[in-house]
Coordinates of C-alpha atoms in Angstrom, one line a residue:
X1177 CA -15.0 11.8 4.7
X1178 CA -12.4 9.4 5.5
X1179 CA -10.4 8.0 2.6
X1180 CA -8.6 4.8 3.1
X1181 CA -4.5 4.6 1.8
X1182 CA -1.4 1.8 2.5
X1183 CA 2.2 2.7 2.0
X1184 CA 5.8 0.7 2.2
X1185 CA 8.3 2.4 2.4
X1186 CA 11.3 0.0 1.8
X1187 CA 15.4 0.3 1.3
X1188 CA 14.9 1.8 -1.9
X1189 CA 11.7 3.1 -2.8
X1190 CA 8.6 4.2 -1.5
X1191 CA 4.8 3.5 -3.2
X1192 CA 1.5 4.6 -2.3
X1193 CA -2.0 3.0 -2.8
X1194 CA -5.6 4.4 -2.1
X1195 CA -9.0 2.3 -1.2
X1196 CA -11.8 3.6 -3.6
X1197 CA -15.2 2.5 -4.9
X1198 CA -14.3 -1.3 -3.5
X1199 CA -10.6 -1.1 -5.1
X1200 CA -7.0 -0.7 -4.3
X1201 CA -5.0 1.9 -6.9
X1202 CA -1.7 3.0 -6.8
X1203 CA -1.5 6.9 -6.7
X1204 CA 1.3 8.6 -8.8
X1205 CA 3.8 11.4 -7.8
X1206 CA 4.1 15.0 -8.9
X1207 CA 6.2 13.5 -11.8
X1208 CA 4.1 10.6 -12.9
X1209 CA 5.7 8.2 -11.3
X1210 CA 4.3 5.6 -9.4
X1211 CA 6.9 4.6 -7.3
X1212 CA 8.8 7.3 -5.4
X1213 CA 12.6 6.4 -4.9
X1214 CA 13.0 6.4 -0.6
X1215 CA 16.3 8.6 -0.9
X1216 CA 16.5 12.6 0.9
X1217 CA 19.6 14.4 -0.3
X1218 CA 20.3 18.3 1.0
X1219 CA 21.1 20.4 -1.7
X1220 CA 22.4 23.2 -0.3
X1221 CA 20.0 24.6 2.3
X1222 CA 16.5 22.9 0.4
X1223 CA 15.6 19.4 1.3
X1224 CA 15.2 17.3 -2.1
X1225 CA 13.0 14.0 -1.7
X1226 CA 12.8 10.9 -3.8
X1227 CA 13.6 11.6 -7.6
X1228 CA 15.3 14.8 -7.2
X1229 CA 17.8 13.8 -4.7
X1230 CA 18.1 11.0 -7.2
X1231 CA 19.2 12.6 -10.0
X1232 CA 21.2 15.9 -10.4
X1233 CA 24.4 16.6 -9.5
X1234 CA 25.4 14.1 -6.8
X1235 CA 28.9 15.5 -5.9
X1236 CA 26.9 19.2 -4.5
X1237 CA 24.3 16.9 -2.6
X1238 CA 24.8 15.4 0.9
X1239 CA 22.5 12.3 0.5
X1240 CA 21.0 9.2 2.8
X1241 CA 20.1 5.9 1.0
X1242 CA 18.6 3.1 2.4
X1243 CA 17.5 4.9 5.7
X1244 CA 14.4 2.0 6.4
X1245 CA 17.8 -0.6 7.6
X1246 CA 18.4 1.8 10.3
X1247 CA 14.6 2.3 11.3
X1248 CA 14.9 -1.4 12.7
X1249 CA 15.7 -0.8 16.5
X1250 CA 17.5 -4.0 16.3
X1251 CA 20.1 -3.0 13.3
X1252 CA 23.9 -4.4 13.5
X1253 CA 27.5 -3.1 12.4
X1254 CA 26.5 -4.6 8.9
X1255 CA 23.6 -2.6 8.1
X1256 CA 25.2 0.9 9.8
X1257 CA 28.2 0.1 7.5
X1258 CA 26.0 -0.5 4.2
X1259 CA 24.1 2.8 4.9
X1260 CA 26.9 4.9 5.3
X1261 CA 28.9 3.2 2.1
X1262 CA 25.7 3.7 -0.1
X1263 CA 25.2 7.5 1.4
X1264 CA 27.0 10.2 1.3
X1265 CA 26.5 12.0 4.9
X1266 CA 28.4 10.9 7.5
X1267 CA 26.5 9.2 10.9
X1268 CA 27.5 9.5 14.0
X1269 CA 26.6 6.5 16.3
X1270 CA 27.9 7.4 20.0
X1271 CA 24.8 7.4 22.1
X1272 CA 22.4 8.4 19.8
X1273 CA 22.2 7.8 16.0
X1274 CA 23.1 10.7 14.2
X1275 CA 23.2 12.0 10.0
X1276 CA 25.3 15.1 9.4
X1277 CA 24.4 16.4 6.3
X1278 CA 27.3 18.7 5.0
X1279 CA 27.4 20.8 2.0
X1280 CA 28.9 24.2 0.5
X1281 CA 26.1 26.8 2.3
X1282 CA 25.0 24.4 5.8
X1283 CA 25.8 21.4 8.4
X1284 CA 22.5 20.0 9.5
X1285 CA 21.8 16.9 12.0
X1286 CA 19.0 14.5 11.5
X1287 CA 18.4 11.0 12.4
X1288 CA 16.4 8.3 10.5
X1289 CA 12.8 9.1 12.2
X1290 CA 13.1 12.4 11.2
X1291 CA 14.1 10.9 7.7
X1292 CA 11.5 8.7 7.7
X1293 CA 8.9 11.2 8.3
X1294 CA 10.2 13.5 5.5
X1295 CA 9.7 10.5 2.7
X1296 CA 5.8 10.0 4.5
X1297 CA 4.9 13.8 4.7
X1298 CA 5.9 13.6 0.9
X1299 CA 3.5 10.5 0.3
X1300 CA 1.3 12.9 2.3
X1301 CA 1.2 15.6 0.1
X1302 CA 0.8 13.1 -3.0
X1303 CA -2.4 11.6 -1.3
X1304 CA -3.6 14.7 -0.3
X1305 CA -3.5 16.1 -3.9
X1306 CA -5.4 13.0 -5.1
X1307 CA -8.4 13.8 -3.0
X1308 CA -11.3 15.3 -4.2
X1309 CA -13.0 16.3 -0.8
X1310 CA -11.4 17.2 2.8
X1311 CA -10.9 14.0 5.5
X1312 CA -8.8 12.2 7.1
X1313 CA -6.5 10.0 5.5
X1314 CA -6.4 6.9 7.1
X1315 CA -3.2 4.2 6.5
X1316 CA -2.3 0.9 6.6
X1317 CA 1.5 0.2 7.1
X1318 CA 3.5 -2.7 5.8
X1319 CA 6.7 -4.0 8.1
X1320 CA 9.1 -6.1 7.5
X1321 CA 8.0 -10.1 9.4
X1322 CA 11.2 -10.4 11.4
X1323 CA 10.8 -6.1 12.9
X1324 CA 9.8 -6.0 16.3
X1325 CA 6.8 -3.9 17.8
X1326 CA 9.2 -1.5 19.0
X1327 CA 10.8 -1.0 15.4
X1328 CA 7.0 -1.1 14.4
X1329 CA 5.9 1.4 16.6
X1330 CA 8.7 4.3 14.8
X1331 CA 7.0 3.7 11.7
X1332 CA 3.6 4.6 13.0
X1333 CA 5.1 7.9 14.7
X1334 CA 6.8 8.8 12.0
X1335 CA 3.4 8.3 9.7
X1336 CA 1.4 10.2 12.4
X1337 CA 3.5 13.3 12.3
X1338 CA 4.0 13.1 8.8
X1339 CA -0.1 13.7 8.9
X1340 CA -1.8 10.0 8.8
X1341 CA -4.5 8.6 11.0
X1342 CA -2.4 4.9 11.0
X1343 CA -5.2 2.4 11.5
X1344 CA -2.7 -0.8 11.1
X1345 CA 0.7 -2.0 10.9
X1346 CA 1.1 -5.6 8.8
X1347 CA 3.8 -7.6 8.4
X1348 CA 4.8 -7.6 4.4
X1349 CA 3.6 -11.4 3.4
X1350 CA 0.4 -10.5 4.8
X1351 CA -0.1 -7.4 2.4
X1352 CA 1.4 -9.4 -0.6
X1353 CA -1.8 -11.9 -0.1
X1354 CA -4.3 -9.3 0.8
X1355 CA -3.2 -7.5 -2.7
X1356 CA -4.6 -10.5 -4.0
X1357 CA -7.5 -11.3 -2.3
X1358 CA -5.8 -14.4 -1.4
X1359 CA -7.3 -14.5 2.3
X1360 CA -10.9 -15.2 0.8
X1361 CA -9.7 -18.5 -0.3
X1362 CA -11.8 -21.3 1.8
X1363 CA -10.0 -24.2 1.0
X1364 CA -6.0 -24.9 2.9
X1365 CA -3.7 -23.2 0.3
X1366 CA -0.1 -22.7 0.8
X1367 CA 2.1 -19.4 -0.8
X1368 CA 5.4 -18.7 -1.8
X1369 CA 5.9 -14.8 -1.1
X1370 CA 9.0 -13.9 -2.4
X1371 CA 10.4 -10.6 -2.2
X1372 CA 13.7 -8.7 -3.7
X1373 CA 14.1 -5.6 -2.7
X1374 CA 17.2 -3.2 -3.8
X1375 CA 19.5 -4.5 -0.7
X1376 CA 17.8 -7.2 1.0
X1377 CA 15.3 -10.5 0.2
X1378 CA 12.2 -12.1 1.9
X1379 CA 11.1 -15.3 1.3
X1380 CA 8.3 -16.5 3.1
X1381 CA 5.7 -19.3 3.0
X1382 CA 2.0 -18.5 4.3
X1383 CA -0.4 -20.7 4.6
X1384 CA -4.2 -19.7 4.1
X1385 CA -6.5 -21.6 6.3
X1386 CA -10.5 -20.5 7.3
X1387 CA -9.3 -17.0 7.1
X1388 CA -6.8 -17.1 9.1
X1389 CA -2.7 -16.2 7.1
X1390 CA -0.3 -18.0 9.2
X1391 CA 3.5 -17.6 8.4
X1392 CA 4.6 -21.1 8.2
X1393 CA 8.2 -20.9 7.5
X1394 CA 10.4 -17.3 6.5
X1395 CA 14.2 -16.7 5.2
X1396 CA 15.4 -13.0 5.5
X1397 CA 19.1 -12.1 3.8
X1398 CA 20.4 -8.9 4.7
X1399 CA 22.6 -8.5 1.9
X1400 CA 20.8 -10.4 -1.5
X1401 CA 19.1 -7.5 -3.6
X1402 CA 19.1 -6.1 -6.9
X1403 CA 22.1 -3.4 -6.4
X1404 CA 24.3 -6.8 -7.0
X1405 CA 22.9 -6.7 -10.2
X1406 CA 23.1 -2.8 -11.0
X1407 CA 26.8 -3.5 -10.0
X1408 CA 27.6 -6.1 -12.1
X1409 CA 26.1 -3.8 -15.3
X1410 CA 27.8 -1.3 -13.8
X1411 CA 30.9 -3.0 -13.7
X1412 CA 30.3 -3.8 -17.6
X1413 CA 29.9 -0.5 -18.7
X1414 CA 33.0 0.4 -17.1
X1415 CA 34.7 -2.6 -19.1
X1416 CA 33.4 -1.1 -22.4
X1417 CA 34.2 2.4 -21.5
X1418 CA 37.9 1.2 -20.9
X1419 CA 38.6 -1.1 -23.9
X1420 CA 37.8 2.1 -26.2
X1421 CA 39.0 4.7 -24.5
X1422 CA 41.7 3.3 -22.6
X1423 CA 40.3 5.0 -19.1
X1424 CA 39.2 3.3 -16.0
X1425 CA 35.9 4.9 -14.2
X1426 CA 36.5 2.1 -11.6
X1427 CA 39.4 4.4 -10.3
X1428 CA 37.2 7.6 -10.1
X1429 CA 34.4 7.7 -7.4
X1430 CA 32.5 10.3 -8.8
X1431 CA 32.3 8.5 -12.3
X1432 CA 31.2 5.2 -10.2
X1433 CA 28.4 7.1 -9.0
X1434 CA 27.4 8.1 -12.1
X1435 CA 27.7 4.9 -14.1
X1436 CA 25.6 3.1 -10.8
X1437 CA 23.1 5.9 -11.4
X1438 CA 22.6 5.3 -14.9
X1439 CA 23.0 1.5 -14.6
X1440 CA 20.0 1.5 -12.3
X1441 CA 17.5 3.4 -15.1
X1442 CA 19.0 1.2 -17.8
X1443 CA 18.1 -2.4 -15.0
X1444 CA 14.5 -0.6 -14.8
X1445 CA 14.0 0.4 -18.8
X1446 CA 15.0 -3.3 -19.6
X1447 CA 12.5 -5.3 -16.8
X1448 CA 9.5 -3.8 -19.8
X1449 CA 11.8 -3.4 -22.9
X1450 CA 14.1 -5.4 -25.2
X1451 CA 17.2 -2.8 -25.5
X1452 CA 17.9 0.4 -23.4
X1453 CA 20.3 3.3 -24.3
X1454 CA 22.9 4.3 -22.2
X1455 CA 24.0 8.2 -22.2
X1456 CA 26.4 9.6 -19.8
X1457 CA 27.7 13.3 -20.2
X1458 CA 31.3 13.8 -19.2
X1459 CA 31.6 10.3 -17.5
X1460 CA 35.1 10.8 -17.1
X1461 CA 37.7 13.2 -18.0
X1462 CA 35.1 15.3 -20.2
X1463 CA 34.2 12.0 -22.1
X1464 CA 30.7 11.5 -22.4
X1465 CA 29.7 8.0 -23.6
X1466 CA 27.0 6.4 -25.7
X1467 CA 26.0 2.6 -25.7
X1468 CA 23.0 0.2 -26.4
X1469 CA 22.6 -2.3 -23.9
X1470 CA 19.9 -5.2 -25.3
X1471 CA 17.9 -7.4 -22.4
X1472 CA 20.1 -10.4 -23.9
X1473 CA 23.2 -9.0 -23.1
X1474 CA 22.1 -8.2 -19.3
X1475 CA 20.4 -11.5 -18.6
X1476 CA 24.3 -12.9 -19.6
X1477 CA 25.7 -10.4 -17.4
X1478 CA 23.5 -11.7 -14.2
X1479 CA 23.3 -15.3 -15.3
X1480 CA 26.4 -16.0 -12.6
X1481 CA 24.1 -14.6 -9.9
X1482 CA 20.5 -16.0 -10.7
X1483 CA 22.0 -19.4 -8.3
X1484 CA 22.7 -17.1 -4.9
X1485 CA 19.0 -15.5 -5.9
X1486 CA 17.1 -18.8 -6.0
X1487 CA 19.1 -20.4 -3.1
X1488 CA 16.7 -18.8 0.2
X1489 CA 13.6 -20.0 -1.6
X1490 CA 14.6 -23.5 -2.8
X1491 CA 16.0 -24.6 0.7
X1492 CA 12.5 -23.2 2.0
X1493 CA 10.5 -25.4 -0.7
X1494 CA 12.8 -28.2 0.3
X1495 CA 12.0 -28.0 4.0
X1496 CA 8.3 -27.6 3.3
X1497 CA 6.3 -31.2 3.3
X1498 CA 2.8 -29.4 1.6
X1499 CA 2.0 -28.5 -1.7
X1500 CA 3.4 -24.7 -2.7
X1501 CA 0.3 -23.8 -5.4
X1502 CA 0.3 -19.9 -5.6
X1503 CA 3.5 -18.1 -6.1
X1504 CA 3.5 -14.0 -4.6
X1505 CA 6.5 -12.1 -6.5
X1506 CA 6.9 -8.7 -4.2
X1507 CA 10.0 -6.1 -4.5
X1508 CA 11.3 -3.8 -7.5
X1509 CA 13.9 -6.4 -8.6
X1510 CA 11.5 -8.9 -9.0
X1511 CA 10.0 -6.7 -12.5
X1512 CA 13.0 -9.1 -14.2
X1513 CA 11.6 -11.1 -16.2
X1514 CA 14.4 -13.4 -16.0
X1515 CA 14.4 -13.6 -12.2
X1516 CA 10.7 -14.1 -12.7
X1517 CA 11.3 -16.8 -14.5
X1518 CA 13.8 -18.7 -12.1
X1519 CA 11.4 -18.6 -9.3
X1520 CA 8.5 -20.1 -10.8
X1521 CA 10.6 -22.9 -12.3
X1522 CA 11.6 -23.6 -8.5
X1523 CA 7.4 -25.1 -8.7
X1524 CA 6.3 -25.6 -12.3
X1525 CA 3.1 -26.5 -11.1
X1526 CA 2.5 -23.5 -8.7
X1527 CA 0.4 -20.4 -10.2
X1528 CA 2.5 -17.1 -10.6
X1529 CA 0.2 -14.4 -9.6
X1530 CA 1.6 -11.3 -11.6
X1531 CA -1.7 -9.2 -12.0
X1532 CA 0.2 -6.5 -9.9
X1533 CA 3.7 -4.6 -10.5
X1534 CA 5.9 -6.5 -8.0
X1535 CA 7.1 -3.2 -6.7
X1536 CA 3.3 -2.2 -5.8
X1537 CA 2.3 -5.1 -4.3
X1538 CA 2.8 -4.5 -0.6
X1539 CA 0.8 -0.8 -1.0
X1540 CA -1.8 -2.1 -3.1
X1541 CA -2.1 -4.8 -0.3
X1542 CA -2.3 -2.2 2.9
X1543 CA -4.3 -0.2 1.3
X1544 CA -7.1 -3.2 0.4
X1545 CA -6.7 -3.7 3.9
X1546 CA -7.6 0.2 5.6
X1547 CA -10.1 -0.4 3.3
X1548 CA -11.7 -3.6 4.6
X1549 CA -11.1 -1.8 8.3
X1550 CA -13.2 1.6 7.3
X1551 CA -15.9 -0.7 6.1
X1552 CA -16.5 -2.0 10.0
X1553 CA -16.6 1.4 11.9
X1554 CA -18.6 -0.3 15.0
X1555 CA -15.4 -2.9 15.3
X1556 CA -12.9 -1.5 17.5
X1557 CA -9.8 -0.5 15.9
X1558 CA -8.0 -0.5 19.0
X1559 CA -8.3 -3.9 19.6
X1560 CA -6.8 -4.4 15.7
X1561 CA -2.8 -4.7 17.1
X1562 CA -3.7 -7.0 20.3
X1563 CA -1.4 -9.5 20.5
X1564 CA -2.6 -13.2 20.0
X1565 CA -1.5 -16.8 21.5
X1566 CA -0.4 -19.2 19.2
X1567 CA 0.8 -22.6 19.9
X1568 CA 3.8 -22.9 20.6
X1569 CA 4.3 -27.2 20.4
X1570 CA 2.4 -29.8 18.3
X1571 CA -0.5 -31.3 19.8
X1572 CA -1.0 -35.1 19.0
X1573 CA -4.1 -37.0 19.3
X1574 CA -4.3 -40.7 20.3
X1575 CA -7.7 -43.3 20.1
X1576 CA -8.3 -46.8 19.8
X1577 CA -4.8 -47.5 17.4
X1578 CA -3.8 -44.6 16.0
X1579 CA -2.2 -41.5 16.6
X1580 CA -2.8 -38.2 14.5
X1581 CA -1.2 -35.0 15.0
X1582 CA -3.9 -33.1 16.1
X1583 CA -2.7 -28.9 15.5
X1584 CA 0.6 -27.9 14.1
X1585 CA 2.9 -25.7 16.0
X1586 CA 1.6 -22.0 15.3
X1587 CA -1.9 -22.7 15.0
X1588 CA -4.4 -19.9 16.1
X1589 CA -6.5 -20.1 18.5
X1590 CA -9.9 -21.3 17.8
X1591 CA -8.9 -23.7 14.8
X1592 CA -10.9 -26.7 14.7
X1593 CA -9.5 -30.3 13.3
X1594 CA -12.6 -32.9 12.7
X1595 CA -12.2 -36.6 12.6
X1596 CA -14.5 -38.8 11.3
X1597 CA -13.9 -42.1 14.0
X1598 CA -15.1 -45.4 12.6
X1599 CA -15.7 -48.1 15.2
X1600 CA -17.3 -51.4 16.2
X1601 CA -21.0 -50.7 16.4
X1602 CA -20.9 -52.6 19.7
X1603 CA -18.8 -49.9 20.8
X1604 CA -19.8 -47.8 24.4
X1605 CA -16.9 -45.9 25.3
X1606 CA -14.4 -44.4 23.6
X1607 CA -11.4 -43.1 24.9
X1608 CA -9.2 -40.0 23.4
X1609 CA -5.3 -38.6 25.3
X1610 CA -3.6 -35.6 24.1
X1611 CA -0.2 -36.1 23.9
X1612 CA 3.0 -33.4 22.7
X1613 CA 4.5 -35.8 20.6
X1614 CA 3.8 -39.5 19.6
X1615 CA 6.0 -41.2 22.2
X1616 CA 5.8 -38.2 25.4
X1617 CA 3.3 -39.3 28.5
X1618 CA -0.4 -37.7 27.6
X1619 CA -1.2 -34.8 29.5
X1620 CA -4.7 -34.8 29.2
X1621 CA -7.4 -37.9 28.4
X1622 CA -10.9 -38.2 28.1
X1623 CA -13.8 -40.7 27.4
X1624 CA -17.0 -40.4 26.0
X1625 CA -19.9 -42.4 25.8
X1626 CA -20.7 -43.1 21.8
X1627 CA -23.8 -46.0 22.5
X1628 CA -26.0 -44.1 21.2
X1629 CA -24.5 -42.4 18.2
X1630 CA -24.4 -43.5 14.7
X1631 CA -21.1 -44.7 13.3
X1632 CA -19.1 -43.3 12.1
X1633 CA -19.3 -40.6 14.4
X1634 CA -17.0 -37.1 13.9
X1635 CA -14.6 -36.3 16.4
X1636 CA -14.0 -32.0 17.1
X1637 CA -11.3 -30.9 18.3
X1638 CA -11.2 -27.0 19.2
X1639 CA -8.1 -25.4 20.2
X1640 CA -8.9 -22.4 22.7
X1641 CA -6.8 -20.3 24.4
X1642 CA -5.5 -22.2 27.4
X1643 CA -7.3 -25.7 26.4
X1644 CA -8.9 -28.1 23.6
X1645 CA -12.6 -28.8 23.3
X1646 CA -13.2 -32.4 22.1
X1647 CA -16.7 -32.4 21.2
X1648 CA -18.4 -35.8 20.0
X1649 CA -21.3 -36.2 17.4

């Protein structure tokens, strides 16, 4: 028996969803957790993966972070140098991409597929230990909108040999709606996705139309994401440590690391609680230190940044002419309540959909989705990742006085626009031209004979793959 699952795997942490009994569930790790962090560390000769390689001593640990910028065949200078200031391994980038992990007992060579396909044969094992019975487990991918098939194409190796049967890979706004049922809508609706990861940001507005989830406009910032923030309470920490004990941690690396370690948990403790509590042994020089940090205090902290946070999604709002009425929060930095908050005041009058953690959005989404795709075992799945022809200029629409824009640029194949035409009733012919904007030469006209039909008569217009229908009844 097949059993239907979705995974993302982003910069920062990996989460895993399953499709059961007509419902999409997050599956927790061998330590409760429901969100795995996407880091590997080599701990001597043993492999650690996702909390492990987390925690512990990092100084004995070579470790990779933030391995998914460097599964994008298309990465730059920036996102090589971010991995390797984040990590701890050095990479090698002659002709091929290349980790060295180095510690006290080994050297070992690896490179980000083979990274990648650790953190998936551990979501492997997790889903595996979930199931009741023996099958296949069949997945659903989420990629990043702006990757290319090539870049798409690593994932679903890596997945494969990892042990999934990959059924689909979706772009990430297209899960976020999904994991809330938001393609059923009939009517046109419009959505903000908005997604802050730990080192990068998405915003993207979809629009929902007969079934169909079309992109209409997208920001991506390669270097917007919550680690600003775990900086900046690192940063105050640090301040606090030195005013009492007259030390800087700023000067010691090791003590950084710790103090960004720790400054993460406390971020994460305060997105559900009012005050978190700060404890780190030996921070520096043998000093261990001890402090309460309230949610107050950190929302002052971050207050200076909440303006560079908001800035992709309000100049996307300002060049969108529609109606925004559902808002999509996606990305483990989006569980702050005060971020949270500055988004949805961007459109007071938009509904925040928060039903789901914002960090479990994208797997609870994929995995609705290989769901949805078991449920059809005489469709094709093959034919799931063909590519399709959208329209690539606007298409206007001229009769008697008036000119209407007849599809949008990016419309899908097979949309239909319907006019009702009110005329003389005298009226025998009627004459329509296509036309790529409202001044350019038409490149296509035709009249039809409306004698006979009652007025007002509607006007359909089909948009097929190398032509439009314009129907009359």
């Amino acid at each position: 028996m097949a059993s239907a699952h979705g995974i993302h795997v982003g910069n920062s942490s990996a989460c895993l969803a399953s499709f059961t009994n007509g419902a999409a569930a997050v599956i927790a790790n061998d330590a409760g957790d429901r969100v795995t962090p996407a880091i590997i560390a080599l701990n001597g000769a043993e492999w650690e993966i996702g909390l492990p390689a987390k925690s512990g001593n990092a100084s004995s640990k070579s470790i990779i972070k933030h391995n998914k910028r460097l599964m994008n065949s298309d990465f730059n200078e920036e996102d090589l140098a971010y991995v390797e200031a984040s990590s701890s391994c050095r990479i090698q980038n002659d002709e091929k991409l290349v980790y060295e992990f180095e510690t006290s007992e080994t050297t070992l060579y690896s490179n980000p597929d083979n990274i990648a396909m650790k953190i998936y044969a551990k979501l492997f094992t997790i889903a595996s230990h979930s199931m009741s019975n023996e099958g296949d487990l069949k997945l659903v991918l989420a990629a990043p909108l702006h990757w290319s098939n090539t870049s798409r194409d690593r994932l679903v190796k890596c997945a494969e040999l990892a042990g999934f049967d990959v059924l689909q890979v979706i772009s990430e706004p297209a899960a976020a709606l999904l994991a809330y049922n938001l393609e059923e809508i009939t009517e046109n609706t419009n959505v903000l996705v908005y997604r802050l990861g730990g080192s990068t940001c998405d915003v993207s507005i979809v629009k929902v139309s007969r079934g169909f989830v079309i992109v209409e406009k997208n920001i991506f910032c390669s270097d917007l994401g919550g680690q600003c923030l775990t900086k900046d309470l690192a940063d105050y920490i640090a301040q606090e440590f030195r005013q009492k004990w007259k030390l800087d941690p700023q000067e010691s690396r090791r003590a950084m690391a710790k103090l960004l370690h720790h400054a993460d948990n406390c971020k994460h403790v305060l997105s559900t609680l009012n005050s978190a509590h700060v404890f780190i042994e030996s921070l520096l020089d043998g000093v261990d230190w001890s402090q309460n940090v309230s949610r107050a205090r950190f929302e002052n902290i971050i207050q200076s940044k909440l303006s560079a946070f908001i800035e992709p999604a309000q100049k996307l709002i300002e060049s969108f002419d529609e109606p925004i009425t559902k808002i999509v929060l996606c990305g483990g930095s989006m569980k702050i309540p005060k971020l949270q908050s500055a988004v949805a005041n961007l459109l007071p009058e938009a509904e925040v959909l928060s039903g789901i953690s914002p960090d479990e959005v994208f797997a609870v989404g994929c995995a609705r989705e290989a769901g949805l795709l078991l449920d059809v075992p005489e469709f094709s799945l093959k034919d799931l990742n063909m590519e399709v022809e959208f329209l690539v200029k606007e298409i206007y629409m001229k009769f008697l006085d008036q000119t209407v824009q007849l599809f949008k640029e990016g419309t899908p194949p097979f949309t239909q626009n319907i006019q009702n035409i009110e005329t003389a009733d005298n009226i025998k012919n009627f004459n329509v031209t296509l036309h790529e904007s409202p001044d350019s030469e038409e490149f296509a006209n035709e009249t039809f004979n409306v004698e006979s039909l009652n007025k007002p008569f509607t006007l359909k217009a089909t948009l097929q793959q190398s032509k439009v229908l314009i129907q009359v009844e």
